[in-house]
C-alpha cells in the first residue's frame, strides 16, 4: 500500500484486480468453465448461440459524478441482456472488457462488479470472463451470449401488413431523467434513477416469441428510430397512435419543470431498453404489453399520418 486511505486498482495491479473481480462473480448452471483460464466454456443446449456486444464510454454513455459504480454495472449488463431477450433468447453469459484509470478506487470497482452480478442474476446469466487494461477514462465493452431453447430467433424483418405493434416496458423515463440531470435538477428521483439504471422487461422477450411475434427489437435509441429499423428490414410502414401511449404523472411533472413535451421523450428517448414487437392481429396479449399501432404497406414510421425520417439517438450525429 502507498499510505493513502483509498486503495486503487493501481495498488492491486492487474492480476490482483482480476482476482478481486472474479471472487465477486458466482457462476450459474450454464457455465461449464468460468473465469481463470484462457477462455470460458458456456453450454449451448440449442446448438446455436445468440451473440451481441456493446461499448460504453465514460462521458458518452455515463458520468461517474451522476451514477454510482453499481448503477453503471447494472446499466452495462442490462443493455446487453435486453438485446439477447429481444431475439427471443435466454441470456447465459457475459464477457466484459474493462478499461480503468489507475486511480480508480477499489470500492468503486467492487460496486461495478456487484452491479454486473445482480443484473445478470435477474435472468440467470453469469459474467464468465473478460479482460482489463489501463485507460484514461472508464471504458466498458460487454459481449452477451444467449440460447434460443429450440425457438426460431425473432428478427427485425418479419413485420407484415395487418400486424399490430406492441411495446413492453418503460418509454421516455431515461430521457426525462437525463434532461433533469442536464438541467441541474435532483428530481423527480424516479426519472433520474431510470437514467442511471434501466429496468428492461426481460420476461417479455421469450414471451413474445411464444406469442408468435413476427419482429422484435430492444428500444435503445428511441422508439421512432428503432421501429424505423423494423420498417426498413421488413419493407413495410408502421403507423403509431400517439394516444395509445401512457404518459405517467411523474413525466408530466418533469415536462412542466423543463418546459418540454413528455410525448417527445416517450417517442424519441433512448436507454429504457423496452421491447417493441409486431404480432399477428389475432394475438391476445397478457399483462405487460400495450398495443400502440399497426403495420401497413409502405415505408417508414408514421405518427398521425406524418412520415418521420428520424427520431432518437445517433452516435455520429449527437
PDB file of C-alpha atoms in Angstrom:
ATOM      1  CA  UNK A   1       0.000   0.000   0.000  1.00  0.00           C
ATOM      2  CA  UNK A   2       1.117   3.574  -0.579  1.00  0.00           C
ATOM      3  CA  UNK A   3      -0.177   5.246   2.596  1.00  0.00           C
ATOM      4  CA  UNK A   4      -3.362   6.627   1.077  1.00  0.00           C
ATOM      5  CA  UNK A   5      -6.718   5.906   2.683  1.00  0.00           C
ATOM      6  CA  UNK A   6      -8.270   4.780  -0.598  1.00  0.00           C
ATOM      7  CA  UNK A   7      -6.946   1.605  -2.215  1.00  0.00           C
ATOM      8  CA  UNK A   8      -6.900   1.901  -6.011  1.00  0.00           C
ATOM      9  CA  UNK A   9      -6.662  -0.545  -8.885  1.00  0.00           C
ATOM     10  CA  UNK A  10      -3.099   0.686  -9.353  1.00  0.00           C
ATOM     11  CA  UNK A  11      -2.256  -0.504  -5.835  1.00  0.00           C
ATOM     12  CA  UNK A  12      -3.520  -4.026  -6.551  1.00  0.00           C
ATOM     13  CA  UNK A  13      -2.097  -4.400 -10.056  1.00  0.00           C
ATOM     14  CA  UNK A  14      -3.635  -6.226 -12.995  1.00  0.00           C
ATOM     15  CA  UNK A  15      -3.729  -9.732 -11.554  1.00  0.00           C
ATOM     16  CA  UNK A  16      -4.913  -8.561  -8.160  1.00  0.00           C
ATOM     17  CA  UNK A  17      -7.774  -6.695  -9.810  1.00  0.00           C
ATOM     18  CA  UNK A  18      -8.720  -9.707 -11.934  1.00  0.00           C
ATOM     19  CA  UNK A  19      -8.730 -11.962  -8.867  1.00  0.00           C
ATOM     20  CA  UNK A  20     -10.838  -9.466  -6.926  1.00  0.00           C
ATOM     21  CA  UNK A  21     -13.411  -9.216  -9.708  1.00  0.00           C
ATOM     22  CA  UNK A  22     -13.618 -12.977 -10.222  1.00  0.00           C
ATOM     23  CA  UNK A  23     -14.087 -13.521  -6.499  1.00  0.00           C
ATOM     24  CA  UNK A  24     -17.312 -11.494  -6.551  1.00  0.00           C
ATOM     25  CA  UNK A  25     -18.866 -13.337  -9.504  1.00  0.00           C
ATOM     26  CA  UNK A  26     -20.645 -16.653  -8.815  1.00  0.00           C
ATOM     27  CA  UNK A  27     -21.193 -18.875 -11.840  1.00  0.00           C
ATOM     28  CA  UNK A  28     -24.571 -20.184 -12.989  1.00  0.00           C
ATOM     29  CA  UNK A  29     -25.634 -23.567 -14.273  1.00  0.00           C
ATOM     30  CA  UNK A  30     -24.923 -22.763 -17.929  1.00  0.00           C
ATOM     31  CA  UNK A  31     -21.229 -22.158 -17.191  1.00  0.00           C
ATOM     32  CA  UNK A  32     -19.042 -25.220 -17.719  1.00  0.00           C
ATOM     33  CA  UNK A  33     -15.782 -23.356 -17.165  1.00  0.00           C
ATOM     34  CA  UNK A  34     -15.704 -19.872 -15.674  1.00  0.00           C
ATOM     35  CA  UNK A  35     -13.019 -17.224 -15.167  1.00  0.00           C
ATOM     36  CA  UNK A  36      -9.411 -18.289 -14.721  1.00  0.00           C
ATOM     37  CA  UNK A  37      -8.458 -19.957 -17.994  1.00  0.00           C
ATOM     38  CA  UNK A  38      -7.669 -18.641 -21.483  1.00  0.00           C
ATOM     39  CA  UNK A  39     -11.373 -18.753 -22.312  1.00  0.00           C
ATOM     40  CA  UNK A  40     -14.642 -19.688 -20.655  1.00  0.00           C
ATOM     41  CA  UNK A  41     -16.925 -22.532 -21.714  1.00  0.00           C
ATOM     42  CA  UNK A  42     -20.684 -21.959 -21.696  1.00  0.00           C
ATOM     43  CA  UNK A  43     -23.244 -24.608 -22.629  1.00  0.00           C
ATOM     44  CA  UNK A  44     -25.433 -24.093 -25.697  1.00  0.00           C
ATOM     45  CA  UNK A  45     -28.177 -26.732 -25.453  1.00  0.00           C
ATOM     46  CA  UNK A  46     -29.951 -25.351 -28.531  1.00  0.00           C
ATOM     47  CA  UNK A  47     -26.867 -25.812 -30.710  1.00  0.00           C
ATOM     48  CA  UNK A  48     -26.989 -22.130 -31.703  1.00  0.00           C
ATOM     49  CA  UNK A  49     -25.543 -19.182 -29.813  1.00  0.00           C
ATOM     50  CA  UNK A  50     -27.037 -15.669 -29.780  1.00  0.00           C
ATOM     51  CA  UNK A  51     -24.252 -13.062 -29.523  1.00  0.00           C
ATOM     52  CA  UNK A  52     -24.415  -9.293 -29.045  1.00  0.00           C
ATOM     53  CA  UNK A  53     -21.953  -6.621 -27.956  1.00  0.00           C
ATOM     54  CA  UNK A  54     -21.980  -3.026 -26.708  1.00  0.00           C
ATOM     55  CA  UNK A  55     -19.406  -0.401 -25.815  1.00  0.00           C
ATOM     56  CA  UNK A  56     -19.879   2.167 -23.031  1.00  0.00           C
ATOM     57  CA  UNK A  57     -17.561   5.155 -22.670  1.00  0.00           C
ATOM     58  CA  UNK A  58     -17.290   7.462 -19.697  1.00  0.00           C
ATOM     59  CA  UNK A  59     -18.585  10.903 -20.616  1.00  0.00           C
ATOM     60  CA  UNK A  60     -20.525   9.487 -23.546  1.00  0.00           C
ATOM     61  CA  UNK A  61     -22.793   6.869 -22.006  1.00  0.00           C
ATOM     62  CA  UNK A  62     -22.402   7.586 -18.291  1.00  0.00           C
ATOM     63  CA  UNK A  63     -20.829  10.037 -15.866  1.00  0.00           C
ATOM     64  CA  UNK A  64     -19.284   8.907 -12.599  1.00  0.00           C
ATOM     65  CA  UNK A  65     -20.496  12.064 -10.882  1.00  0.00           C
ATOM     66  CA  UNK A  66     -24.081  11.210 -11.883  1.00  0.00           C
ATOM     67  CA  UNK A  67     -24.057   7.422 -11.490  1.00  0.00           C
ATOM     68  CA  UNK A  68     -22.519   5.076  -8.944  1.00  0.00           C
ATOM     69  CA  UNK A  69     -20.317   2.175  -9.932  1.00  0.00           C
ATOM     70  CA  UNK A  70     -23.204  -0.140  -9.049  1.00  0.00           C
ATOM     71  CA  UNK A  71     -25.585   1.756 -11.335  1.00  0.00           C
ATOM     72  CA  UNK A  72     -23.104   1.665 -14.203  1.00  0.00           C
ATOM     73  CA  UNK A  73     -22.618  -2.086 -13.803  1.00  0.00           C
ATOM     74  CA  UNK A  74     -26.366  -2.695 -13.817  1.00  0.00           C
ATOM     75  CA  UNK A  75     -26.799  -0.467 -16.868  1.00  0.00           C
ATOM     76  CA  UNK A  76     -23.964  -2.042 -18.862  1.00  0.00           C
ATOM     77  CA  UNK A  77     -25.287  -5.532 -18.191  1.00  0.00           C
ATOM     78  CA  UNK A  78     -28.919  -4.610 -18.804  1.00  0.00           C
ATOM     79  CA  UNK A  79     -28.472  -3.179 -22.275  1.00  0.00           C
ATOM     80  CA  UNK A  80     -26.762  -6.363 -23.459  1.00  0.00           C
ATOM     81  CA  UNK A  81     -29.075  -8.804 -21.699  1.00  0.00           C
ATOM     82  CA  UNK A  82     -32.027  -6.948 -23.206  1.00  0.00           C
ATOM     83  CA  UNK A  83     -30.614  -7.393 -26.723  1.00  0.00           C
ATOM     84  CA  UNK A  84     -30.452 -11.151 -26.186  1.00  0.00           C
ATOM     85  CA  UNK A  85     -34.024 -11.200 -24.883  1.00  0.00           C
ATOM     86  CA  UNK A  86     -35.153  -9.178 -27.908  1.00  0.00           C
ATOM     87  CA  UNK A  87     -34.162 -12.144 -30.089  1.00  0.00           C
ATOM     88  CA  UNK A  88     -36.467 -14.350 -28.035  1.00  0.00           C
ATOM     89  CA  UNK A  89     -33.465 -15.995 -26.364  1.00  0.00           C
ATOM     90  CA  UNK A  90     -32.367 -16.643 -22.779  1.00  0.00           C
ATOM     91  CA  UNK A  91     -29.090 -14.990 -21.709  1.00  0.00           C
ATOM     92  CA  UNK A  92     -26.429 -17.390 -20.459  1.00  0.00           C
ATOM     93  CA  UNK A  93     -23.189 -15.437 -20.087  1.00  0.00           C
ATOM     94  CA  UNK A  94     -21.434 -12.075 -20.291  1.00  0.00           C
ATOM     95  CA  UNK A  95     -17.820 -11.324 -21.170  1.00  0.00           C
ATOM     96  CA  UNK A  96     -16.594  -7.900 -20.030  1.00  0.00           C
ATOM     97  CA  UNK A  97     -13.654  -5.853 -21.274  1.00  0.00           C
ATOM     98  CA  UNK A  98     -12.799  -3.091 -18.814  1.00  0.00           C
ATOM     99  CA  UNK A  99     -10.523  -0.072 -19.212  1.00  0.00           C
ATOM    100  CA  UNK A 100      -9.766   1.661 -15.896  1.00  0.00           C
ATOM    101  CA  UNK A 101      -7.721   4.642 -14.721  1.00  0.00           C
ATOM    102  CA  UNK A 102      -5.020   3.555 -12.269  1.00  0.00           C
ATOM    103  CA  UNK A 103      -6.515   5.837  -9.616  1.00  0.00           C
ATOM    104  CA  UNK A 104      -9.976   4.224  -9.749  1.00  0.00           C
ATOM    105  CA  UNK A 105     -10.952   3.204  -6.227  1.00  0.00           C
ATOM    106  CA  UNK A 106     -11.255  -0.497  -5.464  1.00  0.00           C
ATOM    107  CA  UNK A 107     -14.551   0.213  -3.689  1.00  0.00           C
ATOM    108  CA  UNK A 108     -15.920   1.686  -6.920  1.00  0.00           C
ATOM    109  CA  UNK A 109     -14.738  -1.378  -8.857  1.00  0.00           C
ATOM    110  CA  UNK A 110     -16.425  -3.669  -6.316  1.00  0.00           C
ATOM    111  CA  UNK A 111     -19.668  -1.761  -6.806  1.00  0.00           C
ATOM    112  CA  UNK A 112     -19.358  -2.027 -10.598  1.00  0.00           C
ATOM    113  CA  UNK A 113     -18.766  -5.771 -10.340  1.00  0.00           C
ATOM    114  CA  UNK A 114     -21.721  -6.210  -7.987  1.00  0.00           C
ATOM    115  CA  UNK A 115     -23.910  -4.313 -10.435  1.00  0.00           C
ATOM    116  CA  UNK A 116     -23.000  -6.730 -13.212  1.00  0.00           C
ATOM    117  CA  UNK A 117     -23.596  -9.686 -10.909  1.00  0.00           C
ATOM    118  CA  UNK A 118     -27.005  -8.544  -9.645  1.00  0.00           C
ATOM    119  CA  UNK A 119     -28.368  -7.587 -13.074  1.00  0.00           C
ATOM    120  CA  UNK A 120     -27.204 -10.904 -14.532  1.00  0.00           C
ATOM    121  CA  UNK A 121     -28.838 -12.764 -11.641  1.00  0.00           C
ATOM    122  CA  UNK A 122     -32.228 -11.412 -12.724  1.00  0.00           C
ATOM    123  CA  UNK A 123     -32.099 -13.570 -15.869  1.00  0.00           C
ATOM    124  CA  UNK A 124     -29.936 -16.462 -14.666  1.00  0.00           C
ATOM    125  CA  UNK A 125     -26.806 -15.367 -16.547  1.00  0.00           C
ATOM    126  CA  UNK A 126     -23.214 -15.062 -15.305  1.00  0.00           C
ATOM    127  CA  UNK A 127     -20.165 -12.946 -16.024  1.00  0.00           C
ATOM    128  CA  UNK A 128     -17.854 -15.698 -17.293  1.00  0.00           C
ATOM    129  CA  UNK A 129     -14.697 -13.763 -18.143  1.00  0.00           C
ATOM    130  CA  UNK A 130     -13.156 -10.693 -19.714  1.00  0.00           C
ATOM    131  CA  UNK A 131     -10.066  -8.520 -19.752  1.00  0.00           C
ATOM    132  CA  UNK A 132      -8.779  -5.337 -18.137  1.00  0.00           C
ATOM    133  CA  UNK A 133      -6.411  -2.596 -19.256  1.00  0.00           C
ATOM    134  CA  UNK A 134      -5.261   0.788 -18.048  1.00  0.00           C
ATOM    135  CA  UNK A 135      -7.181   3.651 -19.641  1.00  0.00           C
ATOM    136  CA  UNK A 136      -7.523   7.400 -19.045  1.00  0.00           C
ATOM    137  CA  UNK A 137     -11.295   7.084 -18.684  1.00  0.00           C
ATOM    138  CA  UNK A 138     -13.546   4.167 -17.825  1.00  0.00           C
ATOM    139  CA  UNK A 139     -14.396   2.048 -20.861  1.00  0.00           C
ATOM    140  CA  UNK A 140     -16.667  -0.992 -20.681  1.00  0.00           C
ATOM    141  CA  UNK A 141     -17.098  -3.467 -23.543  1.00  0.00           C
ATOM    142  CA  UNK A 142     -19.694  -6.171 -22.963  1.00  0.00           C
ATOM    143  CA  UNK A 143     -20.459  -9.258 -25.038  1.00  0.00           C
ATOM    144  CA  UNK A 144     -23.562 -11.262 -24.122  1.00  0.00           C
ATOM    145  CA  UNK A 145     -24.361 -14.846 -25.079  1.00  0.00           C
ATOM    146  CA  UNK A 146     -27.784 -16.464 -25.211  1.00  0.00           C
ATOM    147  CA  UNK A 147     -29.628 -19.690 -26.004  1.00  0.00           C
ATOM    148  CA  UNK A 148     -32.795 -19.893 -28.121  1.00  0.00           C
ATOM    149  CA  UNK A 149     -34.186 -23.014 -26.451  1.00  0.00           C
ATOM    150  CA  UNK A 150     -35.277 -24.523 -29.748  1.00  0.00           C
ATOM    151  CA  UNK A 151     -37.174 -21.426 -30.904  1.00  0.00           C
ATOM    152  CA  UNK A 152     -36.522 -19.514 -34.103  1.00  0.00           C
ATOM    153  CA  UNK A 153     -34.869 -16.133 -33.480  1.00  0.00           C
ATOM    154  CA  UNK A 154     -37.235 -13.165 -33.667  1.00  0.00           C
ATOM    155  CA  UNK A 155     -35.578 -10.754 -36.096  1.00  0.00           C
ATOM    156  CA  UNK A 156     -36.448  -7.243 -37.257  1.00  0.00           C
ATOM    157  CA  UNK A 157     -37.536  -8.284 -40.726  1.00  0.00           C
ATOM    158  CA  UNK A 158     -40.725 -10.265 -40.132  1.00  0.00           C
ATOM    159  CA  UNK A 159     -43.353  -7.498 -39.788  1.00  0.00           C
ATOM    160  CA  UNK A 160     -46.216  -7.845 -42.281  1.00  0.00           C
ATOM    161  CA  UNK A 161     -49.165  -5.608 -43.219  1.00  0.00           C
ATOM    162  CA  UNK A 162     -52.044  -6.360 -40.871  1.00  0.00           C
ATOM    163  CA  UNK A 163     -49.790  -6.966 -37.851  1.00  0.00           C
ATOM    164  CA  UNK A 164     -50.150  -4.857 -34.731  1.00  0.00           C
ATOM    165  CA  UNK A 165     -47.289  -3.007 -32.996  1.00  0.00           C
ATOM    166  CA  UNK A 166     -46.955  -3.522 -29.247  1.00  0.00           C
ATOM    167  CA  UNK A 167     -44.462  -2.391 -26.617  1.00  0.00           C
ATOM    168  CA  UNK A 168     -43.468  -3.721 -23.204  1.00  0.00           C
ATOM    169  CA  UNK A 169     -41.547  -1.784 -20.573  1.00  0.00           C
ATOM    170  CA  UNK A 170     -40.984   1.890 -19.862  1.00  0.00           C
ATOM    171  CA  UNK A 171     -40.551   4.528 -22.552  1.00  0.00           C
ATOM    172  CA  UNK A 172     -39.211   8.051 -22.026  1.00  0.00           C
ATOM    173  CA  UNK A 173     -38.181   7.630 -18.384  1.00  0.00           C
ATOM    174  CA  UNK A 174     -34.423   7.593 -19.000  1.00  0.00           C
ATOM    175  CA  UNK A 175     -34.583  10.510 -21.438  1.00  0.00           C
ATOM    176  CA  UNK A 176     -36.553  12.556 -18.936  1.00  0.00           C
ATOM    177  CA  UNK A 177     -34.050  11.697 -16.213  1.00  0.00           C
ATOM    178  CA  UNK A 178     -31.128  12.760 -18.394  1.00  0.00           C
ATOM    179  CA  UNK A 179     -32.855  16.043 -19.194  1.00  0.00           C
ATOM    180  CA  UNK A 180     -33.335  16.684 -15.468  1.00  0.00           C
ATOM    181  CA  UNK A 181     -29.670  15.964 -14.712  1.00  0.00           C
ATOM    182  CA  UNK A 182     -28.518  18.228 -17.513  1.00  0.00           C
ATOM    183  CA  UNK A 183     -30.707  20.974 -16.073  1.00  0.00           C
ATOM    184  CA  UNK A 184     -29.092  20.536 -12.650  1.00  0.00           C
ATOM    185  CA  UNK A 185     -32.266  19.213 -11.014  1.00  0.00           C
ATOM    186  CA  UNK A 186     -32.399  16.475  -8.385  1.00  0.00           C
ATOM    187  CA  UNK A 187     -35.863  15.132  -9.157  1.00  0.00           C
ATOM    188  CA  UNK A 188     -38.260  13.605  -9.782  1.00  0.00           C
ATOM    189  CA  UNK A 189     -35.945  10.880  -8.454  1.00  0.00           C
ATOM    190  CA  UNK A 190     -37.836   8.075 -10.213  1.00  0.00           C
ATOM    191  CA  UNK A 191     -36.840   9.501 -13.598  1.00  0.00           C
ATOM    192  CA  UNK A 192     -33.230  10.229 -12.669  1.00  0.00           C
ATOM    193  CA  UNK A 193     -32.890   6.687 -11.340  1.00  0.00           C
ATOM    194  CA  UNK A 194     -34.265   5.412 -14.660  1.00  0.00           C
ATOM    195  CA  UNK A 195     -31.416   7.138 -16.484  1.00  0.00           C
ATOM    196  CA  UNK A 196     -28.877   5.647 -14.102  1.00  0.00           C
ATOM    197  CA  UNK A 197     -30.278   2.127 -14.176  1.00  0.00           C
ATOM    198  CA  UNK A 198     -32.798   0.801 -16.738  1.00  0.00           C
ATOM    199  CA  UNK A 199     -35.397  -1.850 -15.937  1.00  0.00           C
ATOM    200  CA  UNK A 200     -35.845  -3.926 -19.115  1.00  0.00           C
ATOM    201  CA  UNK A 201     -38.936  -6.160 -19.326  1.00  0.00           C
ATOM    202  CA  UNK A 202     -36.812  -9.293 -19.518  1.00  0.00           C
ATOM    203  CA  UNK A 203     -39.614 -11.840 -19.261  1.00  0.00           C
ATOM    204  CA  UNK A 204     -41.450 -10.370 -22.221  1.00  0.00           C
ATOM    205  CA  UNK A 205     -38.724 -11.292 -24.742  1.00  0.00           C
ATOM    206  CA  UNK A 206     -39.185 -15.072 -24.733  1.00  0.00           C
ATOM    207  CA  UNK A 207     -42.882 -14.475 -24.054  1.00  0.00           C
ATOM    208  CA  UNK A 208     -43.171 -12.511 -27.301  1.00  0.00           C
ATOM    209  CA  UNK A 209     -41.523 -15.358 -29.202  1.00  0.00           C
ATOM    210  CA  UNK A 210     -44.041 -17.792 -27.718  1.00  0.00           C
ATOM    211  CA  UNK A 211     -46.917 -15.465 -28.642  1.00  0.00           C
ATOM    212  CA  UNK A 212     -45.784 -15.503 -32.281  1.00  0.00           C
ATOM    213  CA  UNK A 213     -44.033 -12.144 -32.608  1.00  0.00           C
ATOM    214  CA  UNK A 214     -43.137 -11.522 -36.239  1.00  0.00           C
ATOM    215  CA  UNK A 215     -40.458  -8.905 -35.465  1.00  0.00           C
ATOM    216  CA  UNK A 216     -38.903  -7.543 -32.303  1.00  0.00           C
ATOM    217  CA  UNK A 217     -36.122  -5.306 -31.020  1.00  0.00           C
ATOM    218  CA  UNK A 218     -34.755  -3.649 -27.918  1.00  0.00           C
ATOM    219  CA  UNK A 219     -35.587   0.077 -27.754  1.00  0.00           C
ATOM    220  CA  UNK A 220     -32.197   1.599 -27.008  1.00  0.00           C
ATOM    221  CA  UNK A 221     -32.045   4.635 -29.318  1.00  0.00           C
ATOM    222  CA  UNK A 222     -35.665   5.809 -29.200  1.00  0.00           C
ATOM    223  CA  UNK A 223     -38.891   4.151 -30.325  1.00  0.00           C
ATOM    224  CA  UNK A 224     -39.261   6.034 -33.599  1.00  0.00           C
ATOM    225  CA  UNK A 225     -35.689   5.411 -34.692  1.00  0.00           C
ATOM    226  CA  UNK A 226     -35.666   1.774 -33.652  1.00  0.00           C
ATOM    227  CA  UNK A 227     -39.029   0.989 -35.245  1.00  0.00           C
ATOM    228  CA  UNK A 228     -37.622   2.597 -38.374  1.00  0.00           C
ATOM    229  CA  UNK A 229     -35.184  -0.334 -38.474  1.00  0.00           C
ATOM    230  CA  UNK A 230     -38.119  -2.754 -38.361  1.00  0.00           C
ATOM    231  CA  UNK A 231     -39.894  -0.908 -41.159  1.00  0.00           C
ATOM    232  CA  UNK A 232     -36.757  -0.854 -43.319  1.00  0.00           C
ATOM    233  CA  UNK A 233     -35.912  -4.512 -42.712  1.00  0.00           C
ATOM    234  CA  UNK A 234     -39.463  -5.669 -43.459  1.00  0.00           C
ATOM    235  CA  UNK A 235     -40.206  -3.276 -46.324  1.00  0.00           C
ATOM    236  CA  UNK A 236     -43.362  -2.061 -44.577  1.00  0.00           C
ATOM    237  CA  UNK A 237     -44.705   1.025 -42.805  1.00  0.00           C
ATOM    238  CA  UNK A 238     -45.555   1.238 -39.107  1.00  0.00           C
ATOM    239  CA  UNK A 239     -48.319   3.609 -38.016  1.00  0.00           C
ATOM    240  CA  UNK A 240     -48.326   4.668 -34.366  1.00  0.00           C
ATOM    241  CA  UNK A 241     -51.246   6.119 -32.421  1.00  0.00           C
ATOM    242  CA  UNK A 242     -49.881   8.795 -30.028  1.00  0.00           C
ATOM    243  CA  UNK A 243     -52.997   8.483 -27.864  1.00  0.00           C
ATOM    244  CA  UNK A 244     -52.112   4.850 -27.143  1.00  0.00           C
ATOM    245  CA  UNK A 245     -49.037   5.835 -25.129  1.00  0.00           C
ATOM    246  CA  UNK A 246     -49.390   6.322 -21.398  1.00  0.00           C
ATOM    247  CA  UNK A 247     -47.579   9.432 -20.148  1.00  0.00           C
ATOM    248  CA  UNK A 248     -47.356   8.987 -16.356  1.00  0.00           C
ATOM    249  CA  UNK A 249     -47.860  11.909 -13.960  1.00  0.00           C
ATOM    250  CA  UNK A 250     -44.198  11.902 -12.907  1.00  0.00           C
ATOM    251  CA  UNK A 251     -43.148  12.514 -16.502  1.00  0.00           C
ATOM    252  CA  UNK A 252     -45.717  15.262 -16.924  1.00  0.00           C
ATOM    253  CA  UNK A 253     -44.303  16.925 -13.818  1.00  0.00           C
ATOM    254  CA  UNK A 254     -40.774  16.770 -15.236  1.00  0.00           C
ATOM    255  CA  UNK A 255     -42.010  18.195 -18.513  1.00  0.00           C
ATOM    256  CA  UNK A 256     -43.631  21.057 -16.617  1.00  0.00           C
ATOM    257  CA  UNK A 257     -40.377  21.814 -14.799  1.00  0.00           C
ATOM    258  CA  UNK A 258     -38.388  21.813 -18.025  1.00  0.00           C
ATOM    259  CA  UNK A 259     -40.943  23.276 -20.416  1.00  0.00           C
ATOM    260  CA  UNK A 260     -40.785  20.104 -22.522  1.00  0.00           C
ATOM    261  CA  UNK A 261     -43.227  17.841 -24.347  1.00  0.00           C
ATOM    262  CA  UNK A 262     -43.312  14.492 -22.493  1.00  0.00           C
ATOM    263  CA  UNK A 263     -44.509  12.641 -25.595  1.00  0.00           C
ATOM    264  CA  UNK A 264     -41.218  13.582 -27.266  1.00  0.00           C
ATOM    265  CA  UNK A 265     -39.385  11.643 -24.538  1.00  0.00           C
ATOM    266  CA  UNK A 266     -41.716   8.671 -24.993  1.00  0.00           C
ATOM    267  CA  UNK A 267     -41.325   8.535 -28.775  1.00  0.00           C
ATOM    268  CA  UNK A 268     -37.681   9.552 -29.161  1.00  0.00           C
ATOM    269  CA  UNK A 269     -35.943   8.929 -25.837  1.00  0.00           C
ATOM    270  CA  UNK A 270     -33.447   6.092 -25.558  1.00  0.00           C
ATOM    271  CA  UNK A 271     -31.842   3.958 -22.838  1.00  0.00           C
ATOM    272  CA  UNK A 272     -35.008   2.497 -21.298  1.00  0.00           C
ATOM    273  CA  UNK A 273     -34.484  -0.806 -23.135  1.00  0.00           C
ATOM    274  CA  UNK A 274     -38.157  -1.505 -23.575  1.00  0.00           C
ATOM    275  CA  UNK A 275     -39.202  -4.096 -26.149  1.00  0.00           C
ATOM    276  CA  UNK A 276     -41.106  -3.254 -29.311  1.00  0.00           C
ATOM    277  CA  UNK A 277     -42.573  -6.012 -31.443  1.00  0.00           C
ATOM    278  CA  UNK A 278     -45.083  -6.761 -34.163  1.00  0.00           C
ATOM    279  CA  UNK A 279     -47.631  -9.534 -33.851  1.00  0.00           C
ATOM    280  CA  UNK A 280     -50.449 -11.055 -35.894  1.00  0.00           C
ATOM    281  CA  UNK A 281     -53.653  -9.120 -35.226  1.00  0.00           C
ATOM    282  CA  UNK A 282     -55.386 -12.073 -33.546  1.00  0.00           C
ATOM    283  CA  UNK A 283     -52.895 -12.344 -30.666  1.00  0.00           C
ATOM    284  CA  UNK A 284     -54.373 -11.898 -27.193  1.00  0.00           C
ATOM    285  CA  UNK A 285     -51.786 -10.116 -25.086  1.00  0.00           C
ATOM    286  CA  UNK A 286     -51.034 -10.882 -21.451  1.00  0.00           C
ATOM    287  CA  UNK A 287     -50.391  -8.093 -18.967  1.00  0.00           C
ATOM    288  CA  UNK A 288     -47.307  -6.050 -19.712  1.00  0.00           C
ATOM    289  CA  UNK A 289     -47.936  -5.387 -23.399  1.00  0.00           C
ATOM    290  CA  UNK A 290     -49.531  -2.256 -24.871  1.00  0.00           C
ATOM    291  CA  UNK A 291     -50.721  -2.129 -28.478  1.00  0.00           C
ATOM    292  CA  UNK A 292     -49.634   1.225 -29.932  1.00  0.00           C
ATOM    293  CA  UNK A 293     -50.032   0.886 -33.697  1.00  0.00           C
ATOM    294  CA  UNK A 294     -50.266  -1.322 -36.741  1.00  0.00           C
ATOM    295  CA  UNK A 295     -48.340  -2.329 -39.855  1.00  0.00           C
ATOM    296  CA  UNK A 296     -49.370  -1.308 -43.373  1.00  0.00           C
ATOM    297  CA  UNK A 297     -47.864  -1.385 -46.835  1.00  0.00           C
ATOM    298  CA  UNK A 298     -45.431   1.455 -47.464  1.00  0.00           C
ATOM    299  CA  UNK A 299     -42.244   2.549 -45.737  1.00  0.00           C
ATOM    300  CA  UNK A 300     -41.072   4.305 -42.613  1.00  0.00           C
ATOM    301  CA  UNK A 301     -42.769   5.136 -39.321  1.00  0.00           C
ATOM    302  CA  UNK A 302     -45.803   7.374 -39.206  1.00  0.00           C
ATOM    303  CA  UNK A 303     -47.406   9.251 -36.323  1.00  0.00           C
ATOM    304  CA  UNK A 304     -50.728  10.953 -37.058  1.00  0.00           C
ATOM    305  CA  UNK A 305     -50.134  10.256 -40.729  1.00  0.00           C
ATOM    306  CA  UNK A 306     -46.799  12.078 -40.953  1.00  0.00           C
ATOM    307  CA  UNK A 307     -43.690  10.214 -42.114  1.00  0.00           C
ATOM    308  CA  UNK A 308     -40.859  10.776 -39.649  1.00  0.00           C
ATOM    309  CA  UNK A 309     -37.373  10.356 -41.049  1.00  0.00           C
ATOM    310  CA  UNK A 310     -35.583  10.239 -37.751  1.00  0.00           C
ATOM    311  CA  UNK A 311     -36.004  10.444 -34.015  1.00  0.00           C
ATOM    312  CA  UNK A 312     -33.685   9.130 -31.349  1.00  0.00           C
ATOM    313  CA  UNK A 313     -30.005   8.725 -30.617  1.00  0.00           C
ATOM    314  CA  UNK A 314     -27.269   8.538 -33.239  1.00  0.00           C
ATOM    315  CA  UNK A 315     -23.654   8.396 -32.015  1.00  0.00           C
ATOM    316  CA  UNK A 316     -22.316  10.243 -35.028  1.00  0.00           C
ATOM    317  CA  UNK A 317     -24.929  12.994 -35.136  1.00  0.00           C
ATOM    318  CA  UNK A 318     -25.288  13.948 -31.473  1.00  0.00           C
TER     319      UNK A 318
END
